[in-house]
Amino acid sequence: MIFKCEVIAKLDGVGVEWCEARTTLETLGHGFAYFLIWAGMVVCIMSTAAVAQGYSAWWFMLAVPCFAAVKPVMWCAWRISGKPRAICFKRGGVIESPHGLFNWTNSIGPWKATLGDIANIEVEQIVFPKPNEDVPYTHGVRMILKSGRVYHIAGNLMPDHAHELAVSLSQVREAMRYGVSAASPRARSREVEY
């Protein structure tokens, strides 16, 4: 997955758009590529046995598409587009998540909580891999309200991407106190007066 995280200015507020990994699709893509490698090896072994028995060598031609498909399948598994997510802080303190949240705790649309209810935005480790396990997407971002309620707003992120998202959300939250122009240079160029 290619991570993207950007601050956006809208007519009635500021928001952050990002993407999360589609771990199931990536795992299926890598699994299919490994299957093709093994299938190609099995066909090569069976073809060698067939030639040794005096049969035709055309069986080797079955291995070619198996090995040829491995690279495109791996490339597609690596380039799967991320799942879009966004949080918008709007005028009057309204918070919206147009694409929903990581664990579906909040439906699409406006939240019951407001901007003034947010106490902290922080990174959390969601997945704790075993010592010899290589798991790339281990972190997420959560928003803690002053009431103590926790919203898990992002997941399936690499640690650096989770920190980038948490900082962007914190900056946008602070920017709403001072106006849209404080959010980012890009947002400043699209600023709309309230």
PDB file of C-alpha atoms in Angstrom:
ATOM      1  CA  MET A   1       0.000   0.000   0.000  1.00  0.00           C
ATOM      2  CA  ILE A   2       1.167   3.502  -0.780  1.00  0.00           C
ATOM      3  CA  PHE A   3       0.259   5.685   2.218  1.00  0.00           C
ATOM      4  CA  LYS A   4      -1.219   9.125   1.696  1.00  0.00           C
ATOM      5  CA  CYS A   5      -2.177  11.647   4.326  1.00  0.00           C
ATOM      6  CA  GLU A   6      -3.115  15.220   3.512  1.00  0.00           C
ATOM      7  CA  VAL A   7      -4.795  18.174   5.124  1.00  0.00           C
ATOM      8  CA  ILE A   8      -7.770  19.477   3.177  1.00  0.00           C
ATOM      9  CA  ALA A   9      -9.634  22.739   3.519  1.00  0.00           C
ATOM     10  CA  LYS A  10     -13.344  22.710   2.842  1.00  0.00           C
ATOM     11  CA  LEU A  11     -15.882  25.500   2.667  1.00  0.00           C
ATOM     12  CA  ASP A  12     -17.023  24.955   6.215  1.00  0.00           C
ATOM     13  CA  GLY A  13     -13.937  23.555   7.953  1.00  0.00           C
ATOM     14  CA  VAL A  14     -10.721  21.599   7.762  1.00  0.00           C
ATOM     15  CA  GLY A  15     -10.076  17.877   7.603  1.00  0.00           C
ATOM     16  CA  VAL A  16      -7.502  15.154   7.125  1.00  0.00           C
ATOM     17  CA  GLU A  17      -7.756  12.443   4.484  1.00  0.00           C
ATOM     18  CA  TRP A  18      -5.652   9.288   4.676  1.00  0.00           C
ATOM     19  CA  CYS A  19      -5.707   5.669   3.593  1.00  0.00           C
ATOM     20  CA  GLU A  20      -5.413   2.407   5.495  1.00  0.00           C
ATOM     21  CA  ALA A  21      -4.028  -0.890   4.268  1.00  0.00           C
ATOM     22  CA  ARG A  22      -6.382  -3.530   2.929  1.00  0.00           C
ATOM     23  CA  THR A  23      -4.610  -6.321   4.764  1.00  0.00           C
ATOM     24  CA  THR A  24      -6.900  -9.124   3.586  1.00  0.00           C
ATOM     25  CA  LEU A  25      -6.421  -8.310  -0.111  1.00  0.00           C
ATOM     26  CA  GLU A  26      -2.662  -7.918   0.326  1.00  0.00           C
ATOM     27  CA  THR A  27      -2.431 -11.271   2.116  1.00  0.00           C
ATOM     28  CA  LEU A  28      -4.508 -12.979  -0.592  1.00  0.00           C
ATOM     29  CA  GLY A  29      -2.323 -11.443  -3.317  1.00  0.00           C
ATOM     30  CA  HIS A  30       0.891 -12.606  -1.673  1.00  0.00           C
ATOM     31  CA  GLY A  31      -0.611 -16.044  -1.014  1.00  0.00           C
ATOM     32  CA  PHE A  32      -1.612 -16.388  -4.674  1.00  0.00           C
ATOM     33  CA  ALA A  33       1.900 -15.398  -5.778  1.00  0.00           C
ATOM     34  CA  TYR A  34       3.433 -18.041  -3.483  1.00  0.00           C
ATOM     35  CA  PHE A  35       0.958 -20.591  -4.866  1.00  0.00           C
ATOM     36  CA  LEU A  36       2.089 -19.737  -8.418  1.00  0.00           C
ATOM     37  CA  ILE A  37       5.733 -20.223  -7.433  1.00  0.00           C
ATOM     38  CA  TRP A  38       5.008 -23.642  -5.934  1.00  0.00           C
ATOM     39  CA  ALA A  39       2.787 -24.625  -8.867  1.00  0.00           C
ATOM     40  CA  GLY A  40       5.555 -23.671 -11.303  1.00  0.00           C
ATOM     41  CA  MET A  41       8.097 -25.716  -9.345  1.00  0.00           C
ATOM     42  CA  VAL A  42       5.782 -28.756  -9.218  1.00  0.00           C
ATOM     43  CA  VAL A  43       5.123 -28.518 -12.966  1.00  0.00           C
ATOM     44  CA  CYS A  44       8.885 -28.304 -13.619  1.00  0.00           C
ATOM     45  CA  ILE A  45       9.536 -31.409 -11.495  1.00  0.00           C
ATOM     46  CA  MET A  46       6.699 -33.324 -13.143  1.00  0.00           C
ATOM     47  CA  SER A  47       7.880 -32.212 -16.596  1.00  0.00           C
ATOM     48  CA  THR A  48      11.401 -33.396 -15.825  1.00  0.00           C
ATOM     49  CA  ALA A  49       9.989 -36.747 -14.727  1.00  0.00           C
ATOM     50  CA  ALA A  50       7.886 -36.939 -17.911  1.00  0.00           C
ATOM     51  CA  VAL A  51      10.924 -36.248 -20.125  1.00  0.00           C
ATOM     52  CA  ALA A  52      12.922 -38.886 -18.206  1.00  0.00           C
ATOM     53  CA  GLN A  53      10.134 -41.382 -18.965  1.00  0.00           C
ATOM     54  CA  GLY A  54      10.321 -40.534 -22.647  1.00  0.00           C
ATOM     55  CA  TYR A  55       7.252 -38.288 -22.858  1.00  0.00           C
ATOM     56  CA  SER A  56       7.099 -34.920 -24.612  1.00  0.00           C
ATOM     57  CA  ALA A  57       8.709 -31.832 -23.071  1.00  0.00           C
ATOM     58  CA  TRP A  58       5.698 -29.605 -23.773  1.00  0.00           C
ATOM     59  CA  TRP A  59       4.784 -29.843 -20.071  1.00  0.00           C
ATOM     60  CA  PHE A  60       7.561 -27.324 -19.406  1.00  0.00           C
ATOM     61  CA  MET A  61       5.383 -24.769 -21.184  1.00  0.00           C
ATOM     62  CA  LEU A  62       2.907 -24.944 -18.283  1.00  0.00           C
ATOM     63  CA  ALA A  63       5.568 -23.663 -15.887  1.00  0.00           C
ATOM     64  CA  VAL A  64       6.220 -20.537 -17.948  1.00  0.00           C
ATOM     65  CA  PRO A  65       2.865 -18.824 -17.243  1.00  0.00           C
ATOM     66  CA  CYS A  66       3.097 -19.768 -13.553  1.00  0.00           C
ATOM     67  CA  PHE A  67       6.490 -18.119 -13.128  1.00  0.00           C
ATOM     68  CA  ALA A  68       5.608 -15.230 -15.453  1.00  0.00           C
ATOM     69  CA  ALA A  69       2.512 -14.367 -13.397  1.00  0.00           C
ATOM     70  CA  VAL A  70       4.370 -14.156 -10.063  1.00  0.00           C
ATOM     71  CA  LYS A  71       5.851 -10.696 -10.603  1.00  0.00           C
ATOM     72  CA  PRO A  72       2.598  -8.996 -11.741  1.00  0.00           C
ATOM     73  CA  VAL A  73       0.636 -10.617  -8.902  1.00  0.00           C
ATOM     74  CA  MET A  74       3.198  -9.476  -6.305  1.00  0.00           C
ATOM     75  CA  TRP A  75       3.241  -5.984  -7.827  1.00  0.00           C
ATOM     76  CA  CYS A  76      -0.567  -5.788  -7.674  1.00  0.00           C
ATOM     77  CA  ALA A  77      -0.569  -7.014  -4.063  1.00  0.00           C
ATOM     78  CA  TRP A  78       1.936  -4.307  -3.164  1.00  0.00           C
ATOM     79  CA  ARG A  79       0.085  -1.551  -5.075  1.00  0.00           C
ATOM     80  CA  ILE A  80      -3.434  -2.263  -3.800  1.00  0.00           C
ATOM     81  CA  SER A  81      -4.998   1.088  -3.145  1.00  0.00           C
ATOM     82  CA  GLY A  82      -5.613   1.877   0.496  1.00  0.00           C
ATOM     83  CA  LYS A  83      -9.023   2.131   2.089  1.00  0.00           C
ATOM     84  CA  PRO A  84      -9.976   5.847   2.146  1.00  0.00           C
ATOM     85  CA  ARG A  85     -10.667   7.489   5.492  1.00  0.00           C
ATOM     86  CA  ALA A  86     -11.229  11.095   6.542  1.00  0.00           C
ATOM     87  CA  ILE A  87     -12.156  13.214   9.530  1.00  0.00           C
ATOM     88  CA  CYS A  88     -13.500  16.729   9.048  1.00  0.00           C
ATOM     89  CA  PHE A  89     -13.703  19.364  11.773  1.00  0.00           C
ATOM     90  CA  LYS A  90     -16.456  21.763  10.768  1.00  0.00           C
ATOM     91  CA  ARG A  91     -17.709  25.127  11.864  1.00  0.00           C
ATOM     92  CA  GLY A  92     -19.517  24.988  15.188  1.00  0.00           C
ATOM     93  CA  GLY A  93     -17.368  22.089  16.436  1.00  0.00           C
ATOM     94  CA  VAL A  94     -19.057  19.373  14.359  1.00  0.00           C
ATOM     95  CA  ILE A  95     -16.886  16.320  13.623  1.00  0.00           C
ATOM     96  CA  GLU A  96     -17.642  14.128  10.626  1.00  0.00           C
ATOM     97  CA  SER A  97     -16.135  10.910   9.302  1.00  0.00           C
ATOM     98  CA  PRO A  98     -17.419  10.588   5.711  1.00  0.00           C
ATOM     99  CA  HIS A  99     -15.855   7.132   5.215  1.00  0.00           C
ATOM    100  CA  GLY A 100     -16.426   5.725   8.708  1.00  0.00           C
ATOM    101  CA  LEU A 101     -13.770   4.760  11.225  1.00  0.00           C
ATOM    102  CA  PHE A 102     -11.331   1.881  11.563  1.00  0.00           C
ATOM    103  CA  ASN A 103     -13.404  -0.396  13.764  1.00  0.00           C
ATOM    104  CA  TRP A 104     -16.836   0.888  12.737  1.00  0.00           C
ATOM    105  CA  THR A 105     -17.549   2.413  16.165  1.00  0.00           C
ATOM    106  CA  ASN A 106     -18.974   5.483  14.510  1.00  0.00           C
ATOM    107  CA  SER A 107     -21.288   5.478  11.557  1.00  0.00           C
ATOM    108  CA  ILE A 108     -20.649   7.612   8.520  1.00  0.00           C
ATOM    109  CA  GLY A 109     -21.619  11.206   9.119  1.00  0.00           C
ATOM    110  CA  PRO A 110     -21.605  13.626  12.070  1.00  0.00           C
ATOM    111  CA  TRP A 111     -20.497  12.475  15.495  1.00  0.00           C
ATOM    112  CA  LYS A 112     -22.338  13.028  18.762  1.00  0.00           C
ATOM    113  CA  ALA A 113     -19.071  14.414  20.177  1.00  0.00           C
ATOM    114  CA  THR A 114     -17.846  17.884  19.211  1.00  0.00           C
ATOM    115  CA  LEU A 115     -14.436  19.435  18.672  1.00  0.00           C
ATOM    116  CA  GLY A 116     -14.440  20.780  22.233  1.00  0.00           C
ATOM    117  CA  ASP A 117     -14.898  17.260  23.618  1.00  0.00           C
ATOM    118  CA  ILE A 118     -11.517  16.053  22.329  1.00  0.00           C
ATOM    119  CA  ALA A 119      -8.880  15.680  25.040  1.00  0.00           C
ATOM    120  CA  ASN A 120      -6.096  13.989  23.063  1.00  0.00           C
ATOM    121  CA  ILE A 121      -5.162  12.376  19.746  1.00  0.00           C
ATOM    122  CA  GLU A 122      -2.499   9.694  20.033  1.00  0.00           C
ATOM    123  CA  VAL A 123      -0.847   6.715  18.370  1.00  0.00           C
ATOM    124  CA  GLU A 124      -1.545   3.203  19.630  1.00  0.00           C
ATOM    125  CA  GLN A 125      -0.033  -0.172  18.840  1.00  0.00           C
ATOM    126  CA  ILE A 126      -2.847  -2.505  17.801  1.00  0.00           C
ATOM    127  CA  VAL A 127      -0.948  -5.607  16.723  1.00  0.00           C
ATOM    128  CA  PHE A 128       1.830  -7.109  18.843  1.00  0.00           C
ATOM    129  CA  PRO A 129       3.779  -9.448  16.550  1.00  0.00           C
ATOM    130  CA  LYS A 130       5.783 -12.405  17.802  1.00  0.00           C
ATOM    131  CA  PRO A 131       9.583 -11.880  17.920  1.00  0.00           C
ATOM    132  CA  ASN A 132      10.307 -13.537  14.549  1.00  0.00           C
ATOM    133  CA  GLU A 133       7.155 -12.292  12.821  1.00  0.00           C
ATOM    134  CA  ASP A 134       7.258  -9.508  10.236  1.00  0.00           C
ATOM    135  CA  VAL A 135       3.969  -7.600  10.395  1.00  0.00           C
ATOM    136  CA  PRO A 136       4.103  -4.182   8.718  1.00  0.00           C
ATOM    137  CA  TYR A 137       0.764  -2.737   9.842  1.00  0.00           C
ATOM    138  CA  THR A 138       0.866  -2.677  13.622  1.00  0.00           C
ATOM    139  CA  HIS A 139      -0.291   0.796  14.634  1.00  0.00           C
ATOM    140  CA  GLY A 140      -3.371   2.971  14.654  1.00  0.00           C
ATOM    141  CA  VAL A 141      -4.582   6.333  15.936  1.00  0.00           C
ATOM    142  CA  ARG A 142      -7.137   6.946  18.648  1.00  0.00           C
ATOM    143  CA  MET A 143      -8.996  10.000  19.807  1.00  0.00           C
ATOM    144  CA  ILE A 144      -9.708  10.300  23.519  1.00  0.00           C
ATOM    145  CA  LEU A 145     -12.597  12.499  24.619  1.00  0.00           C
ATOM    146  CA  LYS A 146     -12.752  14.467  27.860  1.00  0.00           C
ATOM    147  CA  SER A 147     -15.448  12.070  29.056  1.00  0.00           C
ATOM    148  CA  GLY A 148     -12.964   9.175  28.751  1.00  0.00           C
ATOM    149  CA  ARG A 149     -14.546   7.627  25.688  1.00  0.00           C
ATOM    150  CA  VAL A 150     -12.075   6.374  23.095  1.00  0.00           C
ATOM    151  CA  TYR A 151     -12.587   6.410  19.332  1.00  0.00           C
ATOM    152  CA  HIS A 152     -10.221   4.181  17.356  1.00  0.00           C
ATOM    153  CA  ILE A 153     -10.159   6.295  14.229  1.00  0.00           C
ATOM    154  CA  ALA A 154      -7.392   4.600  12.242  1.00  0.00           C
ATOM    155  CA  GLY A 155      -5.707   1.198  12.053  1.00  0.00           C
ATOM    156  CA  ASN A 156      -3.641  -1.007   9.767  1.00  0.00           C
ATOM    157  CA  LEU A 157      -0.893   1.612   9.562  1.00  0.00           C
ATOM    158  CA  MET A 158       2.873   1.433   9.810  1.00  0.00           C
ATOM    159  CA  PRO A 159       4.253   3.159  12.922  1.00  0.00           C
ATOM    160  CA  ASP A 160       5.628   6.179  11.035  1.00  0.00           C
ATOM    161  CA  HIS A 161       2.372   6.640   9.130  1.00  0.00           C
ATOM    162  CA  ALA A 162       0.376   6.500  12.360  1.00  0.00           C
ATOM    163  CA  HIS A 163       2.544   9.245  13.858  1.00  0.00           C
ATOM    164  CA  GLU A 164       2.155  11.362  10.718  1.00  0.00           C
ATOM    165  CA  LEU A 165      -1.625  11.003  10.887  1.00  0.00           C
ATOM    166  CA  ALA A 166      -1.795  11.799  14.612  1.00  0.00           C
ATOM    167  CA  VAL A 167       0.284  14.953  14.127  1.00  0.00           C
ATOM    168  CA  SER A 168      -1.844  16.046  11.146  1.00  0.00           C
ATOM    169  CA  LEU A 169      -5.076  15.543  13.104  1.00  0.00           C
ATOM    170  CA  SER A 170      -3.669  17.451  16.088  1.00  0.00           C
ATOM    171  CA  GLN A 171      -2.577  20.330  13.845  1.00  0.00           C
ATOM    172  CA  VAL A 172      -5.978  20.510  12.184  1.00  0.00           C
ATOM    173  CA  ARG A 173      -7.690  20.446  15.576  1.00  0.00           C
ATOM    174  CA  GLU A 174      -5.563  23.378  16.716  1.00  0.00           C
ATOM    175  CA  ALA A 175      -6.092  25.156  13.402  1.00  0.00           C
ATOM    176  CA  MET A 176      -9.841  25.202  13.965  1.00  0.00           C
ATOM    177  CA  ARG A 177      -9.216  27.448  16.970  1.00  0.00           C
ATOM    178  CA  TYR A 178      -7.382  30.030  14.857  1.00  0.00           C
ATOM    179  CA  GLY A 179      -9.044  29.631  11.458  1.00  0.00           C
ATOM    180  CA  VAL A 180      -8.428  27.539   8.383  1.00  0.00           C
ATOM    181  CA  SER A 181      -5.237  29.385   7.352  1.00  0.00           C
ATOM    182  CA  ALA A 182      -3.230  27.869  10.221  1.00  0.00           C
ATOM    183  CA  ALA A 183      -3.807  24.314   9.004  1.00  0.00           C
ATOM    184  CA  SER A 184      -1.238  24.123   6.197  1.00  0.00           C
ATOM    185  CA  PRO A 185       0.174  26.121   3.294  1.00  0.00           C
ATOM    186  CA  ARG A 186      -2.073  24.170   0.882  1.00  0.00           C
ATOM    187  CA  ALA A 187      -5.132  24.872   3.003  1.00  0.00           C
ATOM    188  CA  ARG A 188      -4.185  28.548   3.132  1.00  0.00           C
ATOM    189  CA  SER A 189      -4.441  28.783  -0.660  1.00  0.00           C
ATOM    190  CA  ARG A 190      -7.964  27.380  -0.561  1.00  0.00           C
ATOM    191  CA  GLU A 191      -9.085  29.322   2.468  1.00  0.00           C
ATOM    192  CA  VAL A 192     -12.661  30.527   2.634  1.00  0.00           C
ATOM    193  CA  GLU A 193     -13.710  33.294   4.996  1.00  0.00           C
ATOM    194  CA  TYR A 194     -16.368  32.342   7.518  1.00  0.00           C
TER     195      TYR A 194
END
